[in-house]
Short mmCIF file of C-alpha atoms in Angstrom, two decimals:
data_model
loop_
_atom_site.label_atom_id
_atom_site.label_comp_id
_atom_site.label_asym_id
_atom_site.label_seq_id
_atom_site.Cartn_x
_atom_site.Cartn_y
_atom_site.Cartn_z
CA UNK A 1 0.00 0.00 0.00
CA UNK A 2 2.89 2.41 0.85
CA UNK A 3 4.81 1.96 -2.42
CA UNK A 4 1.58 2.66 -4.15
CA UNK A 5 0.27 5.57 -2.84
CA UNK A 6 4.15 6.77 -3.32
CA UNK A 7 4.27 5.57 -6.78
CA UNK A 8 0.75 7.47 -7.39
CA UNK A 9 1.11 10.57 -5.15
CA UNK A 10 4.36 11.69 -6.55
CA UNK A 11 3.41 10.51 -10.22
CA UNK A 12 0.54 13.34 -9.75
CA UNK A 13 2.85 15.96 -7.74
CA UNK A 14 5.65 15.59 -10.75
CA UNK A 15 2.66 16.19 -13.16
CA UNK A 16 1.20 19.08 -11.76
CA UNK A 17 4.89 20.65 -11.29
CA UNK A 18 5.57 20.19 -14.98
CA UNK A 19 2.14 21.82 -15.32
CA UNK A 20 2.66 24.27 -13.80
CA UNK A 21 -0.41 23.89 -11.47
CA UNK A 22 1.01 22.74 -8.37
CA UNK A 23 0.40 25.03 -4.90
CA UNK A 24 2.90 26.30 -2.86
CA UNK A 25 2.52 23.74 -0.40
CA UNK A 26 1.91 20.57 -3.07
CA UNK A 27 5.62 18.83 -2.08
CA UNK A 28 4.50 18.64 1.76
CA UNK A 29 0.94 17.78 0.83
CA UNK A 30 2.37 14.67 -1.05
CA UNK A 31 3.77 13.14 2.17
CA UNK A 32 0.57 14.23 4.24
CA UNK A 33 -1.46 12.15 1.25
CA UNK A 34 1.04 9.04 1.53
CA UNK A 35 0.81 8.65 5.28
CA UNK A 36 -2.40 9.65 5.72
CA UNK A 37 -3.87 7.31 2.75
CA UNK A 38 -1.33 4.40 4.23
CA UNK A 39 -2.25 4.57 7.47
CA UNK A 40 -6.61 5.06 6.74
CA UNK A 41 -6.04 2.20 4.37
CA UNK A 42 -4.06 0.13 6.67
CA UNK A 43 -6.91 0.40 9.46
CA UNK A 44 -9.76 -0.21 6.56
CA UNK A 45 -7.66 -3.04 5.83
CA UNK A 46 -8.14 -4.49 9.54
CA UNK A 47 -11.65 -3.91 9.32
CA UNK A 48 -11.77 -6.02 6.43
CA UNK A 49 -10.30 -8.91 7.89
CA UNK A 50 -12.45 -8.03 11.14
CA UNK A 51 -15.92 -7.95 8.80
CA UNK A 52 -15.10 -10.39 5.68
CA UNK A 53 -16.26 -13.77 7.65
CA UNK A 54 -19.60 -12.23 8.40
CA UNK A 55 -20.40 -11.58 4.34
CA UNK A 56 -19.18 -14.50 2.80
CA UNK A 57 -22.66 -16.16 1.99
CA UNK A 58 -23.93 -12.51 1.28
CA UNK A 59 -24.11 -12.25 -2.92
CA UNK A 60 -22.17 -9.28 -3.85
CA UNK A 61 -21.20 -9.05 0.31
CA UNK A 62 -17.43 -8.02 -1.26
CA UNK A 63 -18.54 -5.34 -2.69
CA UNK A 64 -20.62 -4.01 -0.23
CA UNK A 65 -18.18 -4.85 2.62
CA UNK A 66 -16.03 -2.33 0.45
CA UNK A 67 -18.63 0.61 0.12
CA UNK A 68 -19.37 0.51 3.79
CA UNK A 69 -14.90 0.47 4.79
CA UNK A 70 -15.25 3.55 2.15
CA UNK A 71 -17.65 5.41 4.30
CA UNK A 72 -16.13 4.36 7.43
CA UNK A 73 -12.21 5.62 6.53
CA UNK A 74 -13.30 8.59 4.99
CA UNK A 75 -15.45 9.67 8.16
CA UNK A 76 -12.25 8.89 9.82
CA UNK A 77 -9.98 11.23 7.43
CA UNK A 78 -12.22 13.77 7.51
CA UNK A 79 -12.18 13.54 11.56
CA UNK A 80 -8.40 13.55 11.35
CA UNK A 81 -8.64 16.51 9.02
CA UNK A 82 -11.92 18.64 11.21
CA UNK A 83 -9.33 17.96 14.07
CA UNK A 84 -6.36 19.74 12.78
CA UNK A 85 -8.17 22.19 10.92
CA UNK A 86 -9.48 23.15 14.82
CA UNK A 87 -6.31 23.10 16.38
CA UNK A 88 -5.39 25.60 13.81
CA UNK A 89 -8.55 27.76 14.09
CA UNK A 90 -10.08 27.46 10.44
CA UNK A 91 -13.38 25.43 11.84
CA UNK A 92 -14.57 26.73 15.08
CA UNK A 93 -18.34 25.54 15.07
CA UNK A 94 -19.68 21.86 14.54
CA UNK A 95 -21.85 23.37 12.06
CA UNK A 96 -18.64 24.46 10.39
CA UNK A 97 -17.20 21.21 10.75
CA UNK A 98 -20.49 19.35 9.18
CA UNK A 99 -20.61 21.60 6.35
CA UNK A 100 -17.09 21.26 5.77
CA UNK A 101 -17.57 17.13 5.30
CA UNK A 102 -20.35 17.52 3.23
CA UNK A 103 -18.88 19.92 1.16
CA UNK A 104 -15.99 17.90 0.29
CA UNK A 105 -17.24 14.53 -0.50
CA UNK A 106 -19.43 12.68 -3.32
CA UNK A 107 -20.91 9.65 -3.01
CA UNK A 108 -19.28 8.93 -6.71
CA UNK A 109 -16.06 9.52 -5.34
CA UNK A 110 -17.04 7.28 -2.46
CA UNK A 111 -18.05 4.61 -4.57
CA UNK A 112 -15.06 4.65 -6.89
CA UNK A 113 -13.00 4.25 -3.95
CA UNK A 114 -14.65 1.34 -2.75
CA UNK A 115 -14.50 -0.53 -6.26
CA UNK A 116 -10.87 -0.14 -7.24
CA UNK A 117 -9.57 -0.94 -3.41
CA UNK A 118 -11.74 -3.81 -3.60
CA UNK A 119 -9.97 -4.96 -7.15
CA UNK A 120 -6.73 -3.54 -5.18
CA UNK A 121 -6.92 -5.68 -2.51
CA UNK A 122 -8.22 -9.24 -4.67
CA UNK A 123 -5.47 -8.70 -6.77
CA UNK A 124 -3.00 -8.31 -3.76
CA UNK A 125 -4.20 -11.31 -2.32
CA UNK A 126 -3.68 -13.47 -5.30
CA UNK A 127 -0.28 -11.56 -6.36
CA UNK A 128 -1.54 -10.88 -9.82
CA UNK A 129 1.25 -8.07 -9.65
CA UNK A 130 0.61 -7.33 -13.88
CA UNK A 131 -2.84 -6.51 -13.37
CA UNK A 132 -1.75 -4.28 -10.02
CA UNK A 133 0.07 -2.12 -12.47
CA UNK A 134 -2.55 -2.04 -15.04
CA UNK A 135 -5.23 -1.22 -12.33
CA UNK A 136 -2.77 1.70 -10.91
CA UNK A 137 -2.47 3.06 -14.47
CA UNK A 138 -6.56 2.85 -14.94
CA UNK A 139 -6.73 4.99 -11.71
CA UNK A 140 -4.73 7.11 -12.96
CA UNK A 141 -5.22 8.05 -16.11
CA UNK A 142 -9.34 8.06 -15.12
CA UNK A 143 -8.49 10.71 -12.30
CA UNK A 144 -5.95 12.98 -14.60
CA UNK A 145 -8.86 12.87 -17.35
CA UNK A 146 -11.66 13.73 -14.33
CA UNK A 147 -8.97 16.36 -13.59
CA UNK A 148 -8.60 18.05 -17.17
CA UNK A 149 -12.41 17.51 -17.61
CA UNK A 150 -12.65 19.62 -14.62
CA UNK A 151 -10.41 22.01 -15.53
CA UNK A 152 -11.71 22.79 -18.58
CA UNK A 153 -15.70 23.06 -17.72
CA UNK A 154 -14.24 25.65 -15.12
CA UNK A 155 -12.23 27.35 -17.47
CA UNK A 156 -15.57 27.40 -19.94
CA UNK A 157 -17.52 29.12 -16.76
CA UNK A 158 -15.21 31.77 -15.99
CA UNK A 159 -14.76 32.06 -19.78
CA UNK A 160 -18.48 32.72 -20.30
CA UNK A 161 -18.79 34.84 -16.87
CA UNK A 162 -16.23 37.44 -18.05
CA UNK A 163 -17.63 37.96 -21.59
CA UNK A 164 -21.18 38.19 -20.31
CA UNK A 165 -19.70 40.58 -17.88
CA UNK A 166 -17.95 42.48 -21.00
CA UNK A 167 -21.59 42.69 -23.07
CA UNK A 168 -23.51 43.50 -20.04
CA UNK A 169 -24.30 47.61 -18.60
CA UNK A 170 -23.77 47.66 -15.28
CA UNK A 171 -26.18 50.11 -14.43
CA UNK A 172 -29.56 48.80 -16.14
CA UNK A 173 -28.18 44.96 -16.31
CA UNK A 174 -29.16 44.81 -20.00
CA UNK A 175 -26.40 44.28 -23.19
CA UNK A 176 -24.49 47.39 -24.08
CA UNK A 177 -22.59 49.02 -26.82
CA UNK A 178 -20.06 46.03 -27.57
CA UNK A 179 -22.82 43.46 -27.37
CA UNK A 180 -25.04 45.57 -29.92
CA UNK A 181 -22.06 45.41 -32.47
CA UNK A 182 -21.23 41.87 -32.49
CA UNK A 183 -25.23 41.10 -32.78
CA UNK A 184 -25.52 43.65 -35.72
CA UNK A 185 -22.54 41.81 -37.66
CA UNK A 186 -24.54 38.52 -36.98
CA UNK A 187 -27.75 39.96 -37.90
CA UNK A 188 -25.77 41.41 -41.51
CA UNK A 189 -25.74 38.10 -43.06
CA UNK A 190 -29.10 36.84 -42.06
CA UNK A 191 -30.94 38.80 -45.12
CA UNK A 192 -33.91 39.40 -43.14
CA UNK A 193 -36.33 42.22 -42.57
CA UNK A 194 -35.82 43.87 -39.34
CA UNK A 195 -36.95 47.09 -37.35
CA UNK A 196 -34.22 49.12 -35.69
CA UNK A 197 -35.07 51.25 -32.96
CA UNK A 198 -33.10 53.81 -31.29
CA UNK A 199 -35.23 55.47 -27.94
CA UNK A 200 -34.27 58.66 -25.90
CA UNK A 201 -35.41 59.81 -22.38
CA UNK A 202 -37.17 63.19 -23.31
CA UNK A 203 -35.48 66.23 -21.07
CA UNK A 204 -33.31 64.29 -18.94
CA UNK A 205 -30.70 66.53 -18.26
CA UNK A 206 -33.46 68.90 -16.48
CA UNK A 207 -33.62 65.55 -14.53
CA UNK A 208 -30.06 65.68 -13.58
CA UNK A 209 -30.35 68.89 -12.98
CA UNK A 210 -33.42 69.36 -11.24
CA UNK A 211 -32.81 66.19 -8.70
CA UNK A 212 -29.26 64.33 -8.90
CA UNK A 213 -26.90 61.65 -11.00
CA UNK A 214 -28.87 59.24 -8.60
CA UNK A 215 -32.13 59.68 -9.35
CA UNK A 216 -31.29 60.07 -12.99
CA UNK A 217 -29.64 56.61 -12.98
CA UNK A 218 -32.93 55.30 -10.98
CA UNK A 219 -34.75 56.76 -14.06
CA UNK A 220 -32.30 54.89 -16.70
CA UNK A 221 -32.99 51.66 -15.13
CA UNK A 222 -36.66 52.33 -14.73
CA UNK A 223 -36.48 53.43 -18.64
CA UNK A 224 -34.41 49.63 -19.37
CA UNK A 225 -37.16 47.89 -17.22
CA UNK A 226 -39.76 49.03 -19.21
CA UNK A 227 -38.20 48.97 -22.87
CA UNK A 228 -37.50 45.21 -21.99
CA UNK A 229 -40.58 44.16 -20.53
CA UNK A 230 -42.23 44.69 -24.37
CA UNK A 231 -40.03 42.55 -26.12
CA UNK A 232 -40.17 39.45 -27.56
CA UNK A 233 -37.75 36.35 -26.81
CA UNK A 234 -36.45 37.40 -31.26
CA UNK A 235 -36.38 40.85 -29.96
CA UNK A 236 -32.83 42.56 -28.35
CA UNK A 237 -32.47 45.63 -26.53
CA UNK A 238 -29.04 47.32 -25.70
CA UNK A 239 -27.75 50.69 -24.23
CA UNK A 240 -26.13 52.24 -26.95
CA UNK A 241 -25.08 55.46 -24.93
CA UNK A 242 -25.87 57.67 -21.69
CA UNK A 243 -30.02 57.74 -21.88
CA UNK A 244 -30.26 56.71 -25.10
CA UNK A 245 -31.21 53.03 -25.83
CA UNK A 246 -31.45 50.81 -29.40
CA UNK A 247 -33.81 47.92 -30.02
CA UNK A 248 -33.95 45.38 -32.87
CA UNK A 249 -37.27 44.35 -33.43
CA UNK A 250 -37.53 40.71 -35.61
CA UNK A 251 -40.07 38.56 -37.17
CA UNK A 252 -42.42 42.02 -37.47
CA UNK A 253 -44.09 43.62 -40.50
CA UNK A 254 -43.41 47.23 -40.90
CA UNK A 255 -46.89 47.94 -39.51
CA UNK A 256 -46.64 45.76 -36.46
CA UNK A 257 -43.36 47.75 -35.81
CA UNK A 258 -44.97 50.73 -35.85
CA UNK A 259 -47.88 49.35 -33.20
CA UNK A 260 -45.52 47.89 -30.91
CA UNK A 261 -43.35 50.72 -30.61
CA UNK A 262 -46.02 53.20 -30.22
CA UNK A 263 -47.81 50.94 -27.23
CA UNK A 264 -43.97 51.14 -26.00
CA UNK A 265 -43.91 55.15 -25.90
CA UNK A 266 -47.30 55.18 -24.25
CA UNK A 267 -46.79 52.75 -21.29
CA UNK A 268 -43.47 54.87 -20.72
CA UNK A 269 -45.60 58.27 -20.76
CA UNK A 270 -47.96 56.51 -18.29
CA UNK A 271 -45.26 54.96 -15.72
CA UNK A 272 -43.67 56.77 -13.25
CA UNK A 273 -40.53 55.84 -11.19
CA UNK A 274 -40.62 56.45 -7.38
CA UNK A 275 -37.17 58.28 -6.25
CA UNK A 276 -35.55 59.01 -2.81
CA UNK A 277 -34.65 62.51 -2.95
CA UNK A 278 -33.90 64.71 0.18
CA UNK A 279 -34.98 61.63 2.50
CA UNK A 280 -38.48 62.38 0.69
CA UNK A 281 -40.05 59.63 -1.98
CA UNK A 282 -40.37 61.50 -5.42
CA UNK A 283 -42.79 60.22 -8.26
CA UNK A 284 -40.87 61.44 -11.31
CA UNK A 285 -42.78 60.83 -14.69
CA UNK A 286 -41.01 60.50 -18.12
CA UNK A 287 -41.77 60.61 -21.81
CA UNK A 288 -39.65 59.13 -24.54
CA UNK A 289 -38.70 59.53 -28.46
CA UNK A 290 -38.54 57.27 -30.72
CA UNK A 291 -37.03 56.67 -34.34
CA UNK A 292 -37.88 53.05 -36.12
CA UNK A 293 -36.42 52.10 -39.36
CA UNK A 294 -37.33 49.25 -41.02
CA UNK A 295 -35.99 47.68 -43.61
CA UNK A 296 -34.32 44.19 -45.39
CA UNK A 297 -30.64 43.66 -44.54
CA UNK A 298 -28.41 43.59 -47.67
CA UNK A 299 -24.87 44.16 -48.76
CA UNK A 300 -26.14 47.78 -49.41
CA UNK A 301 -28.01 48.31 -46.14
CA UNK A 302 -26.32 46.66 -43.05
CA UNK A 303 -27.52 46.71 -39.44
CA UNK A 304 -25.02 49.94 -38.84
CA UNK A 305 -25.99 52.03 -41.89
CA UNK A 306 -29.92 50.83 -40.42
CA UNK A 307 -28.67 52.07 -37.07
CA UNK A 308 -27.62 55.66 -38.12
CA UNK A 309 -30.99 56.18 -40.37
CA UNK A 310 -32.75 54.91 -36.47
CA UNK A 311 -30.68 57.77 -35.32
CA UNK A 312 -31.74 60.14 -37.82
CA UNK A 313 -35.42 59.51 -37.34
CA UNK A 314 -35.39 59.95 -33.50
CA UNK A 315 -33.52 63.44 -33.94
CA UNK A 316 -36.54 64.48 -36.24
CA UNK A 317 -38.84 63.09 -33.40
CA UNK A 318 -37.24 65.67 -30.59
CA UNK A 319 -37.43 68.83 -33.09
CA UNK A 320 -41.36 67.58 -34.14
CA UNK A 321 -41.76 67.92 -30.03
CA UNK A 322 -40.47 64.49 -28.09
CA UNK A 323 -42.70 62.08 -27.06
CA UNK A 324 -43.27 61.05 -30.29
CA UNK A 325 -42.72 58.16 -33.13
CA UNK A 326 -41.16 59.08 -36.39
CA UNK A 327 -40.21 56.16 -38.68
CA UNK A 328 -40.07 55.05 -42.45
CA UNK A 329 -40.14 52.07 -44.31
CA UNK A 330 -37.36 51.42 -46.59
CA UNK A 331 -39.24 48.73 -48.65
CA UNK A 332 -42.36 50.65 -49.09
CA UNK A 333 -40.56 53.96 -49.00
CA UNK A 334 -43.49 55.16 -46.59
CA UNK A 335 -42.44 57.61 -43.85
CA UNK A 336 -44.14 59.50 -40.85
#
């Protein structure tokens, strides 16, 4: 048992070095595993001699002999390990300790213990020392490819968590700038008809400068909420800059465009947002413009030239007045 947890634990320490992977402490750790594993191994062994007359008529009573010294040693590591962990301060509750063991252990883990020491320990017994090798080499190479598995689904998380944290505004929680560009060169080779939407908070630097930077980004988010909470699961919505905000409406006809953005600018003129201003709760009531330009992506018109004419159409709707729709149909040519 000594020589192979040696063989093993310094197979995986030499690995991880050349890996570059290996903590601070991983040389040390490597004895702490080799005794520790020798000596919770040696007293399952004793158990086993102590318990394997009483399940010899049992069918399958090896194997479950095994799963049950599995349980037993690693409640005994982990008691060994709760122990020093309290001598040194880093569990100072039972509830600590409890957590701590159930944290740490799987019952797959527990059960692929059990198996290969049971193979281990036939295979000892009838000094079948090729198939000792091959069943050291099994373990092995099954935990280094658990390991890289592991490794690489983690890597995948973080690898998703930063990029949705680099398309995501951190104020309204919604996609931003960066996101809206890679979407519109997705969107350029789809060929479809689309409606782009850019939408302005009417007068909000009076809001700024009638309350504070606070209660203006309370009215942003407020403004987000609601654009959102029209849209459609084809539908995207992004802050494109300060108040202003662009949508890409999908699978609509010009006309339904024009609908569905005008219910938009009306449930904004009828919402209000509820501020703290002064220590004193504020209603503070918004209206919104709106420019929608709809159209068929082509190698002539992509989603950024649509953008722009969006942009256009929304700077007509402020000098026609805010609070208003102006749009026009590139297909049809039809404009209001």
């Amino acid at each position: 048992m000594f020589i192979f947890e040696a063989i093993y634990r310094f197979t995986v320490y030499f690995s991880r070095k050349s890996s570059k992977t290996a903590d601070e402490t991983e040389f040390s750790d490597t004895f702490y595993n080799i005794g520790a594993h020798v000596l919770i191994y040696s007293i399952g062994y004793y158990l086993f001699q102590l318990g394997n007359p009483l399940i010899e008529n049992i069918p399958f009573g090896f194997f479950v002999l095994m799963c049950i010294l599995a349980i037993m040693t690693t409640v005994i590591s982990y008691t060994f390990l709760t122990t020093a962990f309290y001598i040194m301060g880093e569990i100072k509750s039972l509830q600590q300790a409890i957590r701590f063991f159930k944290e740490s252990n799987n019952w797959l883990d527990l059960g692929k213990t059990a198996f290969t020491n049971g193979l281990l320990l036939l295979l000892l017994e009838e000094q079948r020392w090729e198939m000792v090798v091959g069943l050291f080499i099994l373990n092995y190479l099954v935990s280094r490819s658990f390991q890289s598995k592991s490794q690489s689904i983690q890597n995948k998380i973080e690898r998703d968590k930063f990029e949705q944290m680099a398309y995501t505004d951190f104020l309204t929680g919604i996609p931003n700038r960066a996101y809206m560009d890679k979407k519109m060169f997705e969107l350029n080779h789809t060929g479809e008809k689309v409606g782009i939407v850019v939408a302005d908070i009417d007068k909000f630097k009076l809001i700024n400068d009638s309350y504070n930077h606070a209660v203006g980004d309370r009215v942003i988010q407020h403004f987000a909420h609601t654009l959102k909470s029209y849209l459609s699961e084809d539908d995207y919505v992004f802050r494109s800059g300060g108040e202003e905000f662009t949508l890409i409406l999908r699978n609509k006809s010009f006309s339904q465009s024009i609908d569905f953005v005008e219910q938009i600018r009306l449930g904004v003129e009828k919402s209000s947002v509820e501020v703290d201003y002064q220590s004193e709760k504020h209603a503070v009531s918004i209206t919104s413009s709106f420019g929608l330009y709809y159209f068929k992506v082509n190698q002539y018109i992509s989603m950024e030239k649509g953008y722009i004419f969006a942009d256009q159409l929304l700077l007509q709707s402020k000098n026609l007045g805010k609070n208003k729709v102006t749009f026009k149909d590139e297909l049809s040519r039809q404009t209001g």
